[in-house]
Short mmCIF file of C-alpha atoms in Angstrom, two decimals:
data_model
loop_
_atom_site.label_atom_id
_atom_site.label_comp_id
_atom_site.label_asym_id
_atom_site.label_seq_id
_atom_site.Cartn_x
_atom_site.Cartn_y
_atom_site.Cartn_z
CA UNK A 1 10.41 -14.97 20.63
CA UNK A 2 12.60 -13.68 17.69
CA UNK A 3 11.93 -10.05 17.28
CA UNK A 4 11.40 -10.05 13.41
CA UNK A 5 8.99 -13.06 13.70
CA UNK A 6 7.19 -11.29 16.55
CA UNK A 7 6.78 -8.23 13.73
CA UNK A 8 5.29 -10.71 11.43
CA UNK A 9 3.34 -12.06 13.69
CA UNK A 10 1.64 -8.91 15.35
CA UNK A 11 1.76 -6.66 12.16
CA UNK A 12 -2.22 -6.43 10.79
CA UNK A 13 -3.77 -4.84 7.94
CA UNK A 14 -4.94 -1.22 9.13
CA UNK A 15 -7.95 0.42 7.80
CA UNK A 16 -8.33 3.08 10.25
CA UNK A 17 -5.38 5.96 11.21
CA UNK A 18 -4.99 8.56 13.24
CA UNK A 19 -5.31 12.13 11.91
CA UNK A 20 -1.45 12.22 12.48
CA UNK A 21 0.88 12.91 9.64
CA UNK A 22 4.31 10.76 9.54
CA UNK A 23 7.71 12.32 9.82
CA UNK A 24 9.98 12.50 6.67
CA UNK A 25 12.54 10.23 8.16
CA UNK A 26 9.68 7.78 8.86
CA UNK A 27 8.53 7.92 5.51
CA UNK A 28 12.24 7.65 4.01
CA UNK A 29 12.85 4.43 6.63
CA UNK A 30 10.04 2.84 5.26
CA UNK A 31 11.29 2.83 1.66
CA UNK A 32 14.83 2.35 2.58
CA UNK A 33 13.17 -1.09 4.05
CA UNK A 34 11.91 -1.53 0.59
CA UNK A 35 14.74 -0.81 -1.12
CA UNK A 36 16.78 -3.89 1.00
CA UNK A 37 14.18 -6.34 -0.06
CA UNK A 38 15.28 -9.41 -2.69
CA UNK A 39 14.73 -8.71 -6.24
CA UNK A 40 15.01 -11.28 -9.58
CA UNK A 41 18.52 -10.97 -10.97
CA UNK A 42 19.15 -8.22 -8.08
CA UNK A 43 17.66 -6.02 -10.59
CA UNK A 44 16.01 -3.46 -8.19
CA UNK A 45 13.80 -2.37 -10.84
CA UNK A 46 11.32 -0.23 -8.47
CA UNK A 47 10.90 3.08 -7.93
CA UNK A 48 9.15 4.37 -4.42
CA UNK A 49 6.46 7.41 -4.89
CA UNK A 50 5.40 8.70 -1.39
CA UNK A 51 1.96 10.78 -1.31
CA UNK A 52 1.16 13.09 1.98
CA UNK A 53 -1.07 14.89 -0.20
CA UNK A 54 -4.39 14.66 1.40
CA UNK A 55 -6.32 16.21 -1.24
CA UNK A 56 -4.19 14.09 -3.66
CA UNK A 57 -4.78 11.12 -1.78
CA UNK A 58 -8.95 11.83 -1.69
CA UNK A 59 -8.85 12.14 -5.52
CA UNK A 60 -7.22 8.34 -6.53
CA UNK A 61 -9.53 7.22 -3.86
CA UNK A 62 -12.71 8.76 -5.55
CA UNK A 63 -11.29 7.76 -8.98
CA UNK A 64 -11.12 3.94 -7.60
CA UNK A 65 -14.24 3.99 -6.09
CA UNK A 66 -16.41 5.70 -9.02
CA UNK A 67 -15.16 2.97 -11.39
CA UNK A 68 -15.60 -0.22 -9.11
CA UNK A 69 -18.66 0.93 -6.71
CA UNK A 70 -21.38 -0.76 -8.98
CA UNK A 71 -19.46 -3.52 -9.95
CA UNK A 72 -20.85 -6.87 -7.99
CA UNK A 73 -17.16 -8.21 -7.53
CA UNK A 74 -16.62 -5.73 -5.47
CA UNK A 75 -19.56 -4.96 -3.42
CA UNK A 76 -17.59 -4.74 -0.12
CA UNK A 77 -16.70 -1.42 -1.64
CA UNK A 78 -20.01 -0.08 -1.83
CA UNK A 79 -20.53 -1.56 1.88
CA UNK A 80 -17.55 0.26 3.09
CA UNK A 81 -18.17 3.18 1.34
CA UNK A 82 -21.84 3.33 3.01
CA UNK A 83 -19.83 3.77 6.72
CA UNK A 84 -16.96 5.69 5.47
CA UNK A 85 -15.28 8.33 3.71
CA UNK A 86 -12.70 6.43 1.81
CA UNK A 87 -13.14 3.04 1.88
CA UNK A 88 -10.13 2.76 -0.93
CA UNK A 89 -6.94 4.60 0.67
CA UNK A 90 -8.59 4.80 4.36
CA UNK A 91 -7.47 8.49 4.63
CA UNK A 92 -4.02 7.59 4.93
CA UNK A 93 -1.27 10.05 6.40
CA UNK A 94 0.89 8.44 3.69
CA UNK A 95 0.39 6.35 0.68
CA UNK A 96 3.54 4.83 -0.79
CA UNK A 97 3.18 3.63 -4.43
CA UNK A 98 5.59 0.95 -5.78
CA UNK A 99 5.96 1.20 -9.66
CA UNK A 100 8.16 -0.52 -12.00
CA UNK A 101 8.37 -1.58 -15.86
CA UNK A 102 5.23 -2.73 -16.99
CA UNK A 103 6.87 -5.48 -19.40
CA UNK A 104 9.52 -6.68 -16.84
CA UNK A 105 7.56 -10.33 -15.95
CA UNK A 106 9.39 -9.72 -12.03
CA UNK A 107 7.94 -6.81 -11.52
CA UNK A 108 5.11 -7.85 -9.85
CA UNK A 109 7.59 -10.33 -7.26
CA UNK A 110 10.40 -7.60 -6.87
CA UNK A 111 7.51 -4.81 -6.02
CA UNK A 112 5.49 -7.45 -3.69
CA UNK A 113 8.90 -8.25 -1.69
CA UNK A 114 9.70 -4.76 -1.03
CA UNK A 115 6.07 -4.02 0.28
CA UNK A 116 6.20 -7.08 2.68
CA UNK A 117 9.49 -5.40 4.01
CA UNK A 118 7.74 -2.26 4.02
CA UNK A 119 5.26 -3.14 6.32
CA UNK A 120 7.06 -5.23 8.49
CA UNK A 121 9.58 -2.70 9.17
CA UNK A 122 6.38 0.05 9.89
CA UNK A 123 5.14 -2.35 12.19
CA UNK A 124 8.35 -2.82 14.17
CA UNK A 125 8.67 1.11 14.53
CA UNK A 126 5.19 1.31 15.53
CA UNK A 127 3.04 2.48 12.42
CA UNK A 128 0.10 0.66 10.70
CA UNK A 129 0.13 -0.01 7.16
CA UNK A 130 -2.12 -1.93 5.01
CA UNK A 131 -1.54 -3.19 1.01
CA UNK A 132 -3.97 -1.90 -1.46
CA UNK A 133 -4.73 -4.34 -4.58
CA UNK A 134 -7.39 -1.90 -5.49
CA UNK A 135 -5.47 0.98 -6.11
CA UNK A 136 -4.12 -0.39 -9.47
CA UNK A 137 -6.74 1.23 -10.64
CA UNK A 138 -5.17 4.42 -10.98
CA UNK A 139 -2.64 3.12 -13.80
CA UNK A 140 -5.90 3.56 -16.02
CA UNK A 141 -6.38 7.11 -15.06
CA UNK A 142 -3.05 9.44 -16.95
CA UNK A 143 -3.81 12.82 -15.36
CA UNK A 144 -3.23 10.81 -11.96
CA UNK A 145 -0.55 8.87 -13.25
CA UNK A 146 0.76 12.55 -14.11
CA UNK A 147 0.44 13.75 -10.81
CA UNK A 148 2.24 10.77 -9.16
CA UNK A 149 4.99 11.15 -11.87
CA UNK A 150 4.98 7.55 -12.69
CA UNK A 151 7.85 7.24 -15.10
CA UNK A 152 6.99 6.70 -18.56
CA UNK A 153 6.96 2.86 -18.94
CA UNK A 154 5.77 1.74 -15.57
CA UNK A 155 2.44 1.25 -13.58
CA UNK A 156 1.59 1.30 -10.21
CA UNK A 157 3.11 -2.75 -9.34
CA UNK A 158 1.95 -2.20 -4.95
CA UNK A 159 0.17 0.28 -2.80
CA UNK A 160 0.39 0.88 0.42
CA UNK A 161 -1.26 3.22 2.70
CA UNK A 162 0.65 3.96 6.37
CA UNK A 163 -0.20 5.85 9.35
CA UNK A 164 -0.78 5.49 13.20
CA UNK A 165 -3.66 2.73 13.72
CA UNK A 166 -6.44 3.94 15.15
CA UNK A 167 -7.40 0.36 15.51
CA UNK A 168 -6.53 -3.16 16.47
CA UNK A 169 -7.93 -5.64 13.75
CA UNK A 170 -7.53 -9.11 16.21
CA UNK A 171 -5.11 -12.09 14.78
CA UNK A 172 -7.28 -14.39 12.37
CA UNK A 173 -5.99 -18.32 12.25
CA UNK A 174 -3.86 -18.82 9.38
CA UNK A 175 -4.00 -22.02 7.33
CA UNK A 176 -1.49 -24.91 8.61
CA UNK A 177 -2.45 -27.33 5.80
CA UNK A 178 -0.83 -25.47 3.28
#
């Protein structure tokens, strides 16, 4: 089997890492693999923000999880955060924010392409990685958006949290009708 198709096909969401920090040449490899992705018009209107900050990390995950945990849409929140600690960032090693211009209507596409590449790429170089809708969130919070040095005009557009799985979610069906 083709080895990039063999990535896509093995690569799973990870909820659960290792207490293991990644290297800075991982980390930089990653986002170069987001950087190569497609973007609308070639624009390449993203910028990469990578978090080791475990205390950092621990504080957008509270934030998140104090606004959402009595909300009914998302109850599996308040289920996960019943078994454990951070059931929003999954005590990631590394989170890697994707942000871009809020009023650019390809944001959204150009920052979802260079996640998939992301975590492809993480997979193929053996490190688990898992895309966060959730942590959107934080564009509503300034002192965090502060802290992650979002540049003035753009919002958090992808999250996603990497690390060494210490876990192996098994392969659910996919949909061949569609």
């Amino acid at each position: 089997m083709n080895e990039t198709l063999e990535s896509i096909k093995n690569r799973r969401s990870i909820r659960k890492f290792e207490d293991k920090e990644l290297t800075k040449q991982q980390i930089e490899e990653i986002i170069e693999s987001g950087r190569l992705a497609p973007s609308a018009r070639n624009d390449q209107n993203w910028k990469f923000i990578a978090v080791t900050n475990k205390e950092l990390i621990k504080e957008m995950s509270d934030y998140v999880v104090n606004i959402v945990i009595d909300n009914p849409k998302y109850s599996f929140v308040k289920e996960r955060k019943a078994i454990i600690d951070d059931p929003i960032l999954y005590s990631a090693p590394a989170v890697i924010f994707i942000v871009a211009e809020e009023d650019d209507k390809w944001s959204t596409i150009n920052c979802s392409l260079a996640a998939e590449n992301m975590m492809i790429y993480a997979h193929s170089i053996g490190i688990g990685s898992c895309f966060i809708g959730m942590a959107r969130f934080v564009n509503e919070n300034q002192e965090l958006v502060e802290k992650l040095k979002v540049p003035q005009g753009c919002v958090i557009q992808a999250t996603l949290v990497f690390g060494y799985a210490d876990e192996k979610p098994e392969f659910k069906e996919r949909n061949k009708d569609n």
